[in-house]
Short mmCIF file of C-alpha atoms in Angstrom, two decimals:
data_model
loop_
_atom_site.label_atom_id
_atom_site.label_comp_id
_atom_site.label_asym_id
_atom_site.label_seq_id
_atom_site.Cartn_x
_atom_site.Cartn_y
_atom_site.Cartn_z
CA VAL A 935 -75.24 15.22 11.91
CA MET A 936 -72.59 13.89 9.61
CA ALA A 937 -72.85 17.08 7.46
CA LEU A 938 -72.47 19.18 10.38
CA GLY A 939 -69.39 17.17 11.35
CA LEU A 940 -68.05 17.77 8.00
CA ALA A 941 -68.53 21.32 7.99
CA ALA A 942 -66.78 21.63 11.39
CA LEU A 943 -63.73 19.87 9.89
CA GLY A 944 -63.80 22.01 6.89
CA ALA A 945 -63.98 25.13 9.09
CA ALA A 946 -61.19 23.83 11.20
CA ALA A 947 -58.93 23.20 8.22
CA ALA A 948 -59.73 26.74 6.81
CA MET A 949 -58.83 28.14 10.18
CA LYS A 950 -55.65 26.38 10.36
CA THR A 951 -54.65 27.32 7.05
CA TYR A 952 -55.39 30.96 8.03
CA VAL A 953 -53.45 30.72 11.29
CA ASP A 954 -50.38 29.14 9.33
CA ALA A 955 -50.46 31.96 6.92
CA VAL A 956 -50.51 34.55 9.55
CA VAL A 957 -47.72 33.02 11.36
CA THR A 958 -45.64 32.67 8.09
CA ALA A 959 -46.30 36.25 7.30
CA GLY A 960 -45.12 37.36 10.92
CA GLN A 961 -42.08 35.28 10.57
CA THR A 962 -41.25 36.75 7.21
CA GLN A 963 -41.62 40.45 8.62
CA GLN A 964 -39.50 39.56 11.53
CA ASN A 965 -36.90 38.34 9.33
CA ARG A 966 -37.14 41.28 6.98
CA ILE A 967 -36.94 43.61 10.14
CA ALA A 968 -33.77 41.83 11.28
CA GLN A 969 -32.29 42.35 7.64
CA PHE A 970 -33.13 46.06 7.81
CA ALA A 971 -31.60 46.52 11.11
CA ALA A 972 -28.46 44.68 9.89
CA GLY A 973 -27.87 47.74 7.55
CA TYR A 974 -27.56 49.91 10.57
CA ASP A 975 -25.19 47.48 12.48
CA ASN A 976 -22.30 49.67 11.61
CA GLY A 977 -20.58 50.10 14.93
CA GLN A 978 -22.14 53.59 15.26
CA ASN A 979 -25.80 52.41 16.58
CA THR A 980 -26.59 50.12 19.46
CA PRO A 981 -28.34 46.93 18.75
CA ALA A 982 -31.41 48.27 20.23
CA SER A 983 -31.28 51.55 18.10
CA ALA A 984 -30.52 49.43 15.06
CA LYS A 985 -33.46 47.37 15.67
CA THR A 986 -35.65 50.51 16.02
CA MET A 987 -34.47 51.90 12.84
CA GLY A 988 -34.95 48.40 11.12
CA LYS A 989 -38.75 48.57 12.27
CA GLN A 990 -39.03 52.10 10.87
CA ALA A 991 -37.50 50.96 7.48
CA ASN A 992 -39.83 48.06 7.43
CA TYR A 993 -42.69 50.38 8.05
CA ARG A 994 -41.63 52.59 5.03
CA PHE A 995 -41.03 49.50 2.84
CA LEU A 996 -44.51 48.42 3.63
CA GLY A 997 -45.62 51.74 2.73
CA VAL A 998 -43.96 51.69 -0.66
CA ALA A 999 -45.52 48.14 -1.48
CA ASP A 1000 -48.94 49.27 -0.59
CA GLU A 1001 -48.52 52.53 -2.72
CA LEU A 1002 -47.45 50.40 -5.87
CA GLY A 1003 -49.63 47.47 -5.35
CA LEU A 1004 -46.64 44.95 -4.71
CA ASP A 1005 -46.43 41.70 -2.92
CA ALA A 1006 -44.20 42.54 0.06
CA SER A 1007 -43.45 39.03 1.03
CA SER A 1008 -42.35 38.30 -2.52
CA ILE A 1009 -39.90 41.32 -2.95
CA GLY A 1010 -39.08 41.90 0.69
CA GLY A 1011 -35.98 39.80 0.59
CA ASP A 1012 -34.42 41.23 -2.46
CA TYR A 1013 -35.38 44.70 -1.55
CA THR A 1014 -33.66 44.62 1.77
CA LYS A 1015 -30.48 42.85 0.37
CA ASN A 1016 -30.12 45.61 -2.45
CA ARG A 1017 -30.90 48.35 0.17
CA THR A 1018 -28.13 47.07 2.30
CA ASN A 1019 -25.88 46.76 -0.53
CA LEU A 1020 -26.43 50.32 -1.73
CA MET A 1021 -25.95 51.48 1.72
CA ASP A 1022 -22.58 49.48 1.83
CA ALA A 1023 -21.61 51.20 -1.26
CA GLY A 1024 -21.85 54.69 0.52
CA MET A 1025 -25.56 55.55 0.10
CA SER A 1026 -27.79 56.92 3.10
CA ASP A 1027 -30.68 54.70 4.00
CA SER A 1028 -32.94 57.59 2.37
CA LYS A 1029 -30.80 57.66 -0.89
CA ALA A 1030 -30.92 53.88 -0.93
CA GLU A 1031 -34.74 53.69 -0.64
CA LYS A 1032 -35.26 56.40 -3.06
CA THR A 1033 -33.06 54.45 -5.71
CA LEU A 1034 -35.24 51.29 -5.19
CA HIS A 1035 -38.44 53.34 -5.27
CA GLY A 1036 -37.47 54.73 -8.75
CA PHE A 1037 -37.21 51.13 -10.11
CA LEU A 1038 -40.31 49.76 -8.39
CA SER A 1039 -42.35 52.76 -9.49
CA PHE A 1040 -41.16 52.58 -13.07
CA GLY A 1041 -41.85 48.91 -13.13
CA LYS A 1042 -45.35 49.24 -11.72
CA GLY A 1043 -45.82 51.86 -14.64
CA THR A 1044 -44.82 49.17 -17.13
CA GLY A 1045 -47.17 46.77 -15.63
CA MET A 1046 -44.47 44.49 -14.10
CA THR A 1047 -45.61 41.52 -11.84
CA SER A 1048 -44.19 41.12 -8.32
CA ASP A 1049 -42.27 38.03 -9.68
CA ALA A 1050 -40.68 40.09 -12.64
CA MET A 1051 -39.73 42.79 -10.26
CA LYS A 1052 -38.12 40.24 -7.89
CA GLY A 1053 -36.14 39.18 -10.89
CA VAL A 1054 -34.97 42.83 -11.39
CA MET A 1055 -34.09 43.14 -7.72
CA ASN A 1056 -32.23 39.99 -7.71
CA ALA A 1057 -30.09 41.21 -10.89
CA MET A 1058 -29.31 44.51 -9.18
CA GLY A 1059 -28.07 42.50 -6.18
CA GLN A 1060 -25.82 40.50 -8.18
CA SER A 1061 -24.11 43.50 -9.76
CA LEU A 1062 -23.79 45.42 -6.45
CA SER A 1063 -22.30 42.39 -4.75
CA LYS A 1064 -19.87 41.87 -7.45
CA GLY A 1065 -19.13 45.58 -7.79
CA GLN A 1066 -19.41 45.38 -11.51
CA LEU A 1067 -22.38 45.79 -13.84
CA MET A 1068 -22.33 43.44 -16.81
CA SER A 1069 -24.44 43.03 -19.71
CA GLU A 1070 -25.95 39.85 -18.40
CA GLU A 1071 -27.54 41.65 -15.49
CA TRP A 1072 -28.30 44.83 -17.16
CA LYS A 1073 -29.55 43.72 -20.72
CA SER A 1074 -31.02 40.29 -19.99
CA GLN A 1075 -32.37 40.61 -16.73
CA ILE A 1076 -33.31 44.35 -16.08
CA ALA A 1077 -33.77 46.22 -19.28
CA GLU A 1078 -35.44 43.07 -20.77
CA HIS A 1079 -38.16 43.25 -18.23
CA LEU A 1080 -38.38 47.01 -17.89
CA PRO A 1081 -39.50 48.50 -21.29
CA GLY A 1082 -37.61 51.88 -21.95
CA ALA A 1083 -34.89 51.14 -19.24
CA GLY A 1084 -32.44 50.38 -21.93
CA LYS A 1085 -32.57 54.02 -23.17
CA LEU A 1086 -32.56 55.51 -19.83
CA GLY A 1087 -29.54 53.31 -18.97
CA GLY A 1088 -27.81 55.02 -21.88
CA GLU A 1089 -28.78 58.41 -20.70
CA ALA A 1090 -27.83 57.69 -17.09
CA TYR A 1091 -24.32 56.57 -18.07
CA GLN A 1092 -23.57 59.66 -19.95
CA MET A 1093 -24.73 61.69 -16.94
CA VAL A 1094 -22.39 59.72 -14.64
CA THR A 1095 -19.49 60.06 -17.05
CA GLY A 1096 -20.01 63.65 -18.01
CA GLY A 1097 -20.63 62.55 -21.69
CA LYS A 1098 -22.73 64.17 -24.38
CA LEU A 1099 -24.13 61.31 -26.44
CA THR A 1100 -27.73 60.84 -26.68
CA GLY A 1101 -30.36 58.17 -28.12
CA GLU A 1102 -28.93 55.06 -29.79
CA LYS A 1103 -25.35 56.30 -29.33
CA ALA A 1104 -25.56 56.62 -25.70
CA THR A 1105 -27.21 53.23 -25.37
CA ALA A 1106 -24.27 51.80 -27.47
CA ALA A 1107 -21.64 53.50 -25.20
CA LEU A 1108 -23.27 51.90 -22.30
CA SER A 1109 -23.06 48.50 -23.91
CA GLU A 1110 -19.39 49.00 -24.90
CA ALA A 1111 -18.53 50.07 -21.31
CA MET A 1112 -20.20 46.99 -19.86
CA ALA A 1113 -18.33 44.87 -22.40
CA LYS A 1114 -15.11 46.50 -21.16
CA GLY A 1115 -15.86 46.06 -17.65
CA LEU A 1116 -15.74 49.78 -17.10
CA ILE A 1117 -18.75 50.14 -14.89
CA LYS A 1118 -17.38 48.85 -11.58
CA GLY A 1119 -16.99 50.10 -7.92
CA ASP A 1120 -18.53 53.40 -6.97
CA THR A 1121 -19.71 53.82 -10.67
CA VAL A 1122 -22.31 50.93 -10.23
CA LYS A 1123 -23.98 52.77 -7.35
CA LYS A 1124 -24.08 56.10 -9.06
CA PHE A 1125 -25.45 54.35 -12.25
CA TYR A 1126 -28.19 52.85 -10.50
CA GLU A 1127 -29.03 55.97 -8.54
CA THR A 1128 -29.07 58.04 -11.74
CA VAL A 1129 -31.21 55.48 -13.60
CA ALA A 1130 -33.71 55.52 -10.73
CA GLN A 1131 -33.89 59.14 -10.91
CA LEU A 1132 -34.74 58.98 -14.56
CA MET A 1133 -37.05 56.28 -13.84
CA GLU A 1134 -38.86 58.35 -11.21
CA ARG A 1135 -39.01 61.17 -13.60
CA ASP A 1136 -40.58 59.13 -16.32
CA ALA A 1137 -43.12 57.50 -13.89
CA ASN A 1138 -44.18 60.83 -12.62
CA ARG A 1139 -44.84 61.91 -16.20
CA GLY A 1140 -47.14 59.02 -16.56
#
């Protein structure tokens, strides 16, 4: 009888843990949907329409997380924040999502964990919020965790500025531009968009 009682208590505790996890996951998803919806709250959409589009955006995000084997609850907050920042900078929702997909797919290809990708997303968010890309974010928080990103960054900066440098010279030019504070405003958005295109290209090659 005592054994049965202990077993019942254990089962009840396990059930409570499961229910708590389900509730937490539900709350996280609702918060994420609200954040997505906020990106459409631009005065051109009704609250109901923005909420519907937020749900659709969340569905697409879950699809990406499933495709790449990422922890949606871990990176969701930074993903939605960066998506909104990119949209505020002038990108459409589809372009913003494509940009983030480039970084995520490249990160997956290099074996990044969800925690490491969360750090990359956070660094992107910092530079987008400030409206300027500094060496601290790009080199220390992004390129360091994404092998090969440094070279792609140099290539992307040449594409954005119309330069012709390649290889180490292109990478050096990017470092110099960041040191001089030249990558700011609309250039930050264009830089990330171009880097993502190159990352998508290389991820697809793999």
